[in-house]
Amino acid sequence: MRTLLSEDELTTGVNQLAGEIDQYYGSDRPLTVIAIMTGSLVLFADLIRRLSMPQRVGVIRASSYRGGTSSGDLSVDAEMMIDVKGRDVLLVDDIFDTGKTLDRLSGMMLEFGATSVKTAVLLHKQREHVTKMRPDFVAFKIPDEFVVGYGLDYMDMHRNLPYLAILEPREILETAAHARGEMIAEEASD
Ligand code: 5GP
Ligand code: MG
Ligand code: MG
């Protein structure tokens, strides 16, 4: 694995992100903070503990049906959503890639009656986006590579890594085996 952002760098970035959000909203105004599952899980847990305003927290699930690492059609599950009517909403996601997820979910929050909607992401991929909207708060800009760790997955694996990394081709095969629940035979050492 090639580390793109170390644990320390992530901590610094998340602290800065929280600082910007705090400054924007202030410490008195109640905020409804929504985690976009599952990728924002780790960021969300760290971020909400660093924000100083009164918060209601909720979750919504979005996933793009992807063949491996490329993006496809978005499916949204709002079953676990909390009421956002008349609330200031902050949507939190792991990464802004094509922009489809946050564009669609921001629209949904307004349809649900939110007073305002802002978006915060850990990562902003430097590539062409298919939407006009851009995230309001961003911790890091990263190159157009598929990354894992700190909540981001490949086949639902690697979310638990405390750092952000790029998988080597060999590790992609290993991950697929682990995702099927298989153990990798130890390579013979010389
Ligand atoms: P968008 O809708 O902006 O194209 O994609 C956002 C979602 O795609 C993210 O929430 C994340 O789940 C997934 N995604 C996009 N790029 C990456 C990446 O480099 N690594 C991983 N693990 N997921 C990604
Ligand atoms: Mg996601
Ligand atoms: Mg994923």
mmCIF file of N, CA, C and O in Angstrom, residues 64-136:
data_model
loop_
_atom_site.group_PDB
_atom_site.id
_atom_site.type_symbol
_atom_site.label_atom_id
_atom_site.label_comp_id
_atom_site.label_asym_id
_atom_site.label_seq_id
_atom_site.Cartn_x
_atom_site.Cartn_y
_atom_site.Cartn_z
ATOM 1 N N SER A 64 -23.278 3.998 -5.185
ATOM 2 C CA SER A 64 -23.355 3.945 -6.642
ATOM 3 C C SER A 64 -23.063 2.510 -7.012
ATOM 4 O O SER A 64 -22.124 1.918 -6.491
ATOM 5 N N TYR A 65 -23.902 1.948 -7.863
ATOM 6 C CA TYR A 65 -23.616 0.590 -8.296
ATOM 7 C C TYR A 65 -22.424 0.649 -9.194
ATOM 8 O O TYR A 65 -22.471 1.176 -10.296
ATOM 9 N N ARG A 66 -21.313 0.187 -8.670
ATOM 10 C CA ARG A 66 -20.048 0.334 -9.359
ATOM 11 C C ARG A 66 -19.492 -1.009 -9.744
ATOM 12 O O ARG A 66 -19.529 -1.940 -8.961
ATOM 13 N N GLY A 67 -18.939 -1.092 -10.931
ATOM 14 C CA GLY A 67 -18.143 -2.261 -11.267
ATOM 15 C C GLY A 67 -16.757 -1.957 -10.738
ATOM 16 O O GLY A 67 -16.049 -1.177 -11.346
ATOM 17 N N GLY A 68 -16.389 -2.511 -9.602
ATOM 18 C CA GLY A 68 -15.066 -2.278 -9.020
ATOM 19 C C GLY A 68 -14.910 -0.854 -8.542
ATOM 20 O O GLY A 68 -15.440 -0.478 -7.520
ATOM 21 N N THR A 69 -14.197 -0.029 -9.294
ATOM 22 C CA THR A 69 -13.858 1.303 -8.802
ATOM 23 C C THR A 69 -14.446 2.421 -9.657
ATOM 24 O O THR A 69 -14.150 3.570 -9.437
ATOM 25 N N SER A 70 -15.267 2.062 -10.646
ATOM 26 C CA SER A 70 -15.824 3.132 -11.482
ATOM 27 C C SER A 70 -17.250 3.439 -11.028
ATOM 28 O O SER A 70 -17.943 2.586 -10.497
ATOM 29 N N SER A 71 -17.705 4.659 -11.264
ATOM 30 C CA SER A 71 -18.988 5.041 -10.673
ATOM 31 C C SER A 71 -20.156 4.727 -11.615
ATOM 32 O O SER A 71 -20.045 4.771 -12.823
ATOM 33 N N GLY A 72 -21.282 4.381 -11.019
ATOM 34 C CA GLY A 72 -22.471 4.038 -11.799
ATOM 35 C C GLY A 72 -23.676 4.771 -11.261
ATOM 36 O O GLY A 72 -23.555 5.884 -10.775
ATOM 37 N N ASP A 73 -24.856 4.144 -11.335
ATOM 38 C CA ASP A 73 -26.079 4.815 -10.912
ATOM 39 C C ASP A 73 -26.183 4.864 -9.394
ATOM 40 O O ASP A 73 -25.840 3.921 -8.699
ATOM 41 N N LEU A 74 -26.712 5.970 -8.907
ATOM 42 C CA LEU A 74 -26.773 6.198 -7.469
ATOM 43 C C LEU A 74 -28.069 5.630 -6.887
ATOM 44 O O LEU A 74 -29.146 5.873 -7.421
ATOM 45 N N SER A 75 -27.952 4.869 -5.777
ATOM 46 C CA SER A 75 -29.158 4.470 -5.066
ATOM 47 C C SER A 75 -29.106 5.052 -3.661
ATOM 48 O O SER A 75 -28.053 5.075 -3.020
ATOM 49 N N VAL A 76 -30.243 5.584 -3.201
ATOM 50 C CA VAL A 76 -30.288 6.261 -1.902
ATOM 51 C C VAL A 76 -31.282 5.554 -1.004
ATOM 52 O O VAL A 76 -32.390 5.230 -1.432
ATOM 53 N N ASP A 77 -30.887 5.298 0.232
ATOM 54 C CA ASP A 77 -31.777 4.703 1.217
ATOM 55 C C ASP A 77 -31.957 5.700 2.370
ATOM 56 O O ASP A 77 -31.029 5.921 3.158
ATOM 57 N N ALA A 78 -33.132 6.321 2.436
ATOM 58 C CA ALA A 78 -33.379 7.358 3.442
ATOM 59 C C ALA A 78 -34.188 6.823 4.628
ATOM 60 O O ALA A 78 -34.702 7.589 5.441
ATOM 61 N N GLU A 79 -34.267 5.505 4.731
ATOM 62 C CA GLU A 79 -35.018 4.830 5.788
ATOM 63 C C GLU A 79 -34.651 5.333 7.192
ATOM 64 O O GLU A 79 -35.510 5.502 8.046
ATOM 65 N N MET A 80 -33.366 5.558 7.424
ATOM 66 C CA MET A 80 -32.904 5.944 8.765
ATOM 67 C C MET A 80 -32.777 7.462 8.960
ATOM 68 O O MET A 80 -32.274 7.912 9.992
ATOM 69 N N MET A 81 -33.254 8.229 7.970
ATOM 70 C CA MET A 81 -33.107 9.688 8.058
ATOM 71 C C MET A 81 -33.898 10.274 9.217
ATOM 72 O O MET A 81 -34.978 9.798 9.545
ATOM 73 N N ILE A 82 -33.358 11.337 9.810
ATOM 74 C CA ILE A 82 -34.119 12.069 10.813
ATOM 75 C C ILE A 82 -34.775 13.264 10.112
ATOM 76 O O ILE A 82 -34.389 13.629 9.006
ATOM 77 N N ASP A 83 -35.755 13.869 10.783
ATOM 78 C CA ASP A 83 -36.497 14.986 10.205
ATOM 79 C C ASP A 83 -35.579 16.212 10.065
ATOM 80 O O ASP A 83 -34.894 16.586 11.015
ATOM 81 N N VAL A 84 -35.560 16.788 8.875
ATOM 82 C CA VAL A 84 -34.691 17.958 8.673
ATOM 83 C C VAL A 84 -35.500 19.225 8.368
ATOM 84 O O VAL A 84 -34.930 20.263 8.036
ATOM 85 N N LYS A 85 -36.817 19.106 8.500
ATOM 86 C CA LYS A 85 -37.679 20.254 8.180
ATOM 87 C C LYS A 85 -37.343 21.466 9.057
ATOM 88 O O LYS A 85 -37.287 21.353 10.284
ATOM 89 N N GLY A 86 -37.068 22.595 8.416
ATOM 90 C CA GLY A 86 -36.765 23.821 9.156
ATOM 91 C C GLY A 86 -35.402 23.827 9.823
ATOM 92 O O GLY A 86 -35.127 24.670 10.679
ATOM 93 N N ARG A 87 -34.545 22.892 9.431
ATOM 94 C CA ARG A 87 -33.201 22.779 10.071
ATOM 95 C C ARG A 87 -32.101 23.208 9.118
ATOM 96 O O ARG A 87 -32.224 23.071 7.905
ATOM 97 N N ASP A 88 -31.002 23.664 9.729
ATOM 98 C CA ASP A 88 -29.771 23.862 8.971
ATOM 99 C C ASP A 88 -29.073 22.513 8.924
ATOM 100 O O ASP A 88 -28.810 21.909 9.968
ATOM 101 N N VAL A 89 -28.794 22.053 7.699
ATOM 102 C CA VAL A 89 -28.244 20.705 7.515
ATOM 103 C C VAL A 89 -26.825 20.766 6.967
ATOM 104 O O VAL A 89 -26.523 21.533 6.044
ATOM 105 N N LEU A 90 -25.965 19.946 7.561
ATOM 106 C CA LEU A 90 -24.618 19.745 7.011
ATOM 107 C C LEU A 90 -24.493 18.281 6.614
ATOM 108 O O LEU A 90 -24.601 17.388 7.452
ATOM 109 N N LEU A 91 -24.290 18.037 5.315
ATOM 110 C CA LEU A 91 -24.080 16.673 4.824
ATOM 111 C C LEU A 91 -22.582 16.373 4.857
ATOM 112 O O LEU A 91 -21.779 17.185 4.403
ATOM 113 N N VAL A 92 -22.234 15.200 5.374
ATOM 114 C CA VAL A 92 -20.808 14.833 5.478
ATOM 115 C C VAL A 92 -20.542 13.593 4.637
ATOM 116 O O VAL A 92 -21.174 12.554 4.828
ATOM 117 N N ASP A 93 -19.599 13.706 3.706
ATOM 118 C CA ASP A 93 -19.222 12.538 2.911
ATOM 119 C C ASP A 93 -17.708 12.368 2.915
ATOM 120 O O ASP A 93 -16.968 13.286 3.263
ATOM 121 N N ASP A 94 -17.276 11.160 2.541
ATOM 122 C CA ASP A 94 -15.840 10.879 2.526
ATOM 123 C C ASP A 94 -15.125 11.619 1.408
ATOM 124 O O ASP A 94 -14.099 12.231 1.611
ATOM 125 N N ILE A 95 -15.718 11.540 0.190
ATOM 126 C CA ILE A 95 -14.983 12.049 -0.964
ATOM 127 C C ILE A 95 -15.929 12.620 -2.011
ATOM 128 O O ILE A 95 -17.028 12.098 -2.211
ATOM 129 N N PHE A 96 -15.504 13.700 -2.637
ATOM 130 C CA PHE A 96 -16.240 14.294 -3.747
ATOM 131 C C PHE A 96 -15.538 13.850 -5.018
ATOM 132 O O PHE A 96 -14.387 14.199 -5.257
ATOM 133 N N ASP A 97 -16.241 13.035 -5.825
ATOM 134 C CA ASP A 97 -15.613 12.461 -7.011
ATOM 135 C C ASP A 97 -16.319 13.014 -8.257
ATOM 136 O O ASP A 97 -15.925 14.065 -8.762
ATOM 137 N N THR A 98 -17.376 12.351 -8.731
ATOM 138 C CA THR A 98 -18.110 12.930 -9.864
ATOM 139 C C THR A 98 -18.988 14.084 -9.390
ATOM 140 O O THR A 98 -19.313 14.977 -10.160
ATOM 141 N N GLY A 99 -19.381 14.051 -8.113
ATOM 142 C CA GLY A 99 -20.261 15.072 -7.553
ATOM 143 C C GLY A 99 -21.717 14.631 -7.476
ATOM 144 O O GLY A 99 -22.547 15.306 -6.870
ATOM 145 N N LYS A 100 -22.016 13.471 -8.083
ATOM 146 C CA LYS A 100 -23.417 13.030 -8.163
ATOM 147 C C LYS A 100 -24.056 12.827 -6.795
ATOM 148 O O LYS A 100 -25.204 13.202 -6.568
ATOM 149 N N THR A 101 -23.301 12.210 -5.867
ATOM 150 C CA THR A 101 -23.873 11.886 -4.558
ATOM 151 C C THR A 101 -24.313 13.144 -3.817
ATOM 152 O O THR A 101 -25.470 13.251 -3.382
ATOM 153 N N LEU A 102 -23.399 14.106 -3.670
ATOM 154 C CA LEU A 102 -23.732 15.294 -2.876
ATOM 155 C C LEU A 102 -24.727 16.193 -3.595
ATOM 156 O O LEU A 102 -25.562 16.842 -2.955
ATOM 157 N N ASP A 103 -24.663 16.217 -4.899
ATOM 158 C CA ASP A 103 -25.615 17.017 -5.666
ATOM 159 C C ASP A 103 -27.030 16.481 -5.414
ATOM 160 O O ASP A 103 -27.948 17.216 -5.053
ATOM 161 N N ARG A 104 -27.172 15.179 -5.555
ATOM 162 C CA ARG A 104 -28.487 14.535 -5.394
ATOM 163 C C ARG A 104 -28.985 14.655 -3.954
ATOM 164 O O ARG A 104 -30.142 14.985 -3.707
ATOM 165 N N LEU A 105 -28.099 14.405 -2.983
ATOM 166 C CA LEU A 105 -28.545 14.430 -1.584
ATOM 167 C C LEU A 105 -28.838 15.851 -1.097
ATOM 168 O O LEU A 105 -29.745 16.059 -0.288
ATOM 169 N N SER A 106 -28.094 16.841 -1.594
ATOM 170 C CA SER A 106 -28.392 18.233 -1.224
ATOM 171 C C SER A 106 -29.799 18.582 -1.685
ATOM 172 O O SER A 106 -30.577 19.194 -0.932
ATOM 173 N N GLY A 107 -30.132 18.179 -2.904
ATOM 174 C CA GLY A 107 -31.478 18.419 -3.433
ATOM 175 C C GLY A 107 -32.533 17.737 -2.586
ATOM 176 O O GLY A 107 -33.579 18.316 -2.290
ATOM 177 N N MET A 108 -32.233 16.502 -2.153
ATOM 178 C CA MET A 108 -33.200 15.765 -1.330
ATOM 179 C C MET A 108 -33.458 16.472 -0.005
ATOM 180 O O MET A 108 -34.595 16.521 0.477
ATOM 181 N N MET A 109 -32.388 17.007 0.619
ATOM 182 C CA MET A 109 -32.543 17.691 1.920
ATOM 183 C C MET A 109 -33.483 18.896 1.779
ATOM 184 O O MET A 109 -34.325 19.157 2.634
ATOM 185 N N LEU A 110 -33.326 19.632 0.660
ATOM 186 C CA LEU A 110 -34.204 20.786 0.416
ATOM 187 C C LEU A 110 -35.643 20.316 0.192
ATOM 188 O O LEU A 110 -36.584 20.917 0.716
ATOM 189 N N GLU A 111 -35.790 19.186 -0.531
ATOM 190 C CA GLU A 111 -37.136 18.621 -0.732
ATOM 191 C C GLU A 111 -37.759 18.207 0.599
ATOM 192 O O GLU A 111 -38.958 18.311 0.797
ATOM 193 N N PHE A 112 -36.905 17.725 1.529
ATOM 194 C CA PHE A 112 -37.393 17.334 2.865
ATOM 195 C C PHE A 112 -37.687 18.565 3.733
ATOM 196 O O PHE A 112 -38.056 18.422 4.887
ATOM 197 N N GLY A 113 -37.405 19.782 3.210
ATOM 198 C CA GLY A 113 -37.758 20.999 3.939
ATOM 199 C C GLY A 113 -36.648 21.650 4.741
ATOM 200 O O GLY A 113 -36.907 22.535 5.563
ATOM 201 N N ALA A 114 -35.396 21.247 4.495
ATOM 202 C CA ALA A 114 -34.275 21.874 5.212
ATOM 203 C C ALA A 114 -34.229 23.364 4.882
ATOM 204 O O ALA A 114 -34.523 23.767 3.761
ATOM 205 N N THR A 115 -33.860 24.181 5.888
ATOM 206 C CA THR A 115 -33.742 25.624 5.681
ATOM 207 C C THR A 115 -32.501 25.931 4.859
ATOM 208 O O THR A 115 -32.506 26.791 3.984
ATOM 209 N N SER A 116 -31.409 25.229 5.185
ATOM 210 C CA SER A 116 -30.169 25.413 4.438
ATOM 211 C C SER A 116 -29.430 24.083 4.372
ATOM 212 O O SER A 116 -29.610 23.230 5.242
ATOM 213 N N VAL A 117 -28.634 23.897 3.320
ATOM 214 C CA VAL A 117 -27.830 22.678 3.177
ATOM 215 C C VAL A 117 -26.416 23.048 2.770
ATOM 216 O O VAL A 117 -26.214 23.770 1.786
ATOM 217 N N LYS A 118 -25.448 22.567 3.559
ATOM 218 C CA LYS A 118 -24.037 22.722 3.192
ATOM 219 C C LYS A 118 -23.429 21.325 3.175
ATOM 220 O O LYS A 118 -23.985 20.380 3.746
ATOM 221 N N THR A 119 -22.263 21.219 2.538
ATOM 222 C CA THR A 119 -21.625 19.905 2.428
ATOM 223 C C THR A 119 -20.169 19.968 2.871
ATOM 224 O O THR A 119 -19.469 20.945 2.606
ATOM 225 N N ALA A 120 -19.735 18.905 3.553
ATOM 226 C CA ALA A 120 -18.339 18.810 4.002
ATOM 227 C C ALA A 120 -17.778 17.462 3.574
ATOM 228 O O ALA A 120 -18.454 16.432 3.701
ATOM 229 N N VAL A 121 -16.575 17.465 3.041
ATOM 230 C CA VAL A 121 -15.916 16.209 2.657
ATOM 231 C C VAL A 121 -14.473 16.189 3.143
ATOM 232 O O VAL A 121 -13.843 17.233 3.299
ATOM 233 N N LEU A 122 -13.994 14.972 3.344
ATOM 234 C CA LEU A 122 -12.572 14.824 3.672
ATOM 235 C C LEU A 122 -11.733 15.112 2.433
ATOM 236 O O LEU A 122 -10.745 15.831 2.499
ATOM 237 N N LEU A 123 -12.168 14.521 1.301
ATOM 238 C CA LEU A 123 -11.341 14.548 0.094
ATOM 239 C C LEU A 123 -12.086 15.127 -1.094
ATOM 240 O O LEU A 123 -13.279 14.868 -1.274
ATOM 241 N N HIS A 124 -11.369 15.886 -1.891
ATOM 242 C CA HIS A 124 -11.911 16.417 -3.145
ATOM 243 C C HIS A 124 -10.976 15.948 -4.243
ATOM 244 O O HIS A 124 -9.819 16.345 -4.289
ATOM 245 N N LYS A 125 -11.495 15.040 -5.095
ATOM 246 C CA LYS A 125 -10.661 14.490 -6.167
ATOM 247 C C LYS A 125 -10.515 15.505 -7.288
ATOM 248 O O LYS A 125 -11.511 16.049 -7.761
ATOM 249 N N GLN A 126 -9.280 15.709 -7.704
ATOM 250 C CA GLN A 126 -9.025 16.668 -8.773
ATOM 251 C C GLN A 126 -9.274 15.998 -10.116
ATOM 252 O O GLN A 126 -8.414 15.306 -10.648
ATOM 253 N N ARG A 127 -10.469 16.176 -10.622
ATOM 254 C CA ARG A 127 -10.871 15.606 -11.898
ATOM 255 C C ARG A 127 -12.049 16.433 -12.413
ATOM 256 O O ARG A 127 -12.485 17.364 -11.745
ATOM 257 N N GLU A 128 -12.549 16.065 -13.579
ATOM 258 C CA GLU A 128 -13.731 16.758 -14.065
ATOM 259 C C GLU A 128 -14.937 16.223 -13.316
ATOM 260 O O GLU A 128 -15.072 15.011 -13.138
ATOM 261 N N HIS A 129 -15.809 17.118 -12.869
ATOM 262 C CA HIS A 129 -17.006 16.685 -12.149
ATOM 263 C C HIS A 129 -18.192 16.772 -13.096
ATOM 264 O O HIS A 129 -18.177 17.560 -14.034
ATOM 265 N N VAL A 130 -19.200 15.931 -12.859
ATOM 266 C CA VAL A 130 -20.338 15.953 -13.775
ATOM 267 C C VAL A 130 -21.416 16.940 -13.314
ATOM 268 O O VAL A 130 -22.381 17.159 -14.018
ATOM 269 N N THR A 131 -21.235 17.522 -12.131
ATOM 270 C CA THR A 131 -22.239 18.449 -11.609
ATOM 271 C C THR A 131 -21.615 19.825 -11.415
ATOM 272 O O THR A 131 -20.395 19.954 -11.334
ATOM 273 N N LYS A 132 -22.487 20.829 -11.302
ATOM 274 C CA LYS A 132 -21.988 22.190 -11.066
ATOM 275 C C LYS A 132 -21.671 22.408 -9.602
ATOM 276 O O LYS A 132 -20.840 23.237 -9.263
ATOM 277 N N MET A 133 -22.371 21.658 -8.735
ATOM 278 C CA MET A 133 -22.174 21.921 -7.305
ATOM 279 C C MET A 133 -20.780 21.495 -6.848
ATOM 280 O O MET A 133 -20.181 20.588 -7.412
ATOM 281 N N ARG A 134 -20.248 22.179 -5.857
ATOM 282 C CA ARG A 134 -18.949 21.844 -5.273
ATOM 283 C C ARG A 134 -19.123 21.773 -3.759
ATOM 284 O O ARG A 134 -19.973 22.482 -3.213
ATOM 285 N N PRO A 135 -18.326 20.962 -3.066
ATOM 286 C CA PRO A 135 -18.477 20.898 -1.600
ATOM 287 C C PRO A 135 -18.082 22.229 -0.952
ATOM 288 O O PRO A 135 -17.195 22.921 -1.449
ATOM 289 N N ASP A 136 -18.763 22.571 0.143
ATOM 290 C CA ASP A 136 -18.492 23.843 0.814
ATOM 291 C C ASP A 136 -17.249 23.784 1.693
ATOM 292 O O ASP A 136 -16.527 24.762 1.822
#
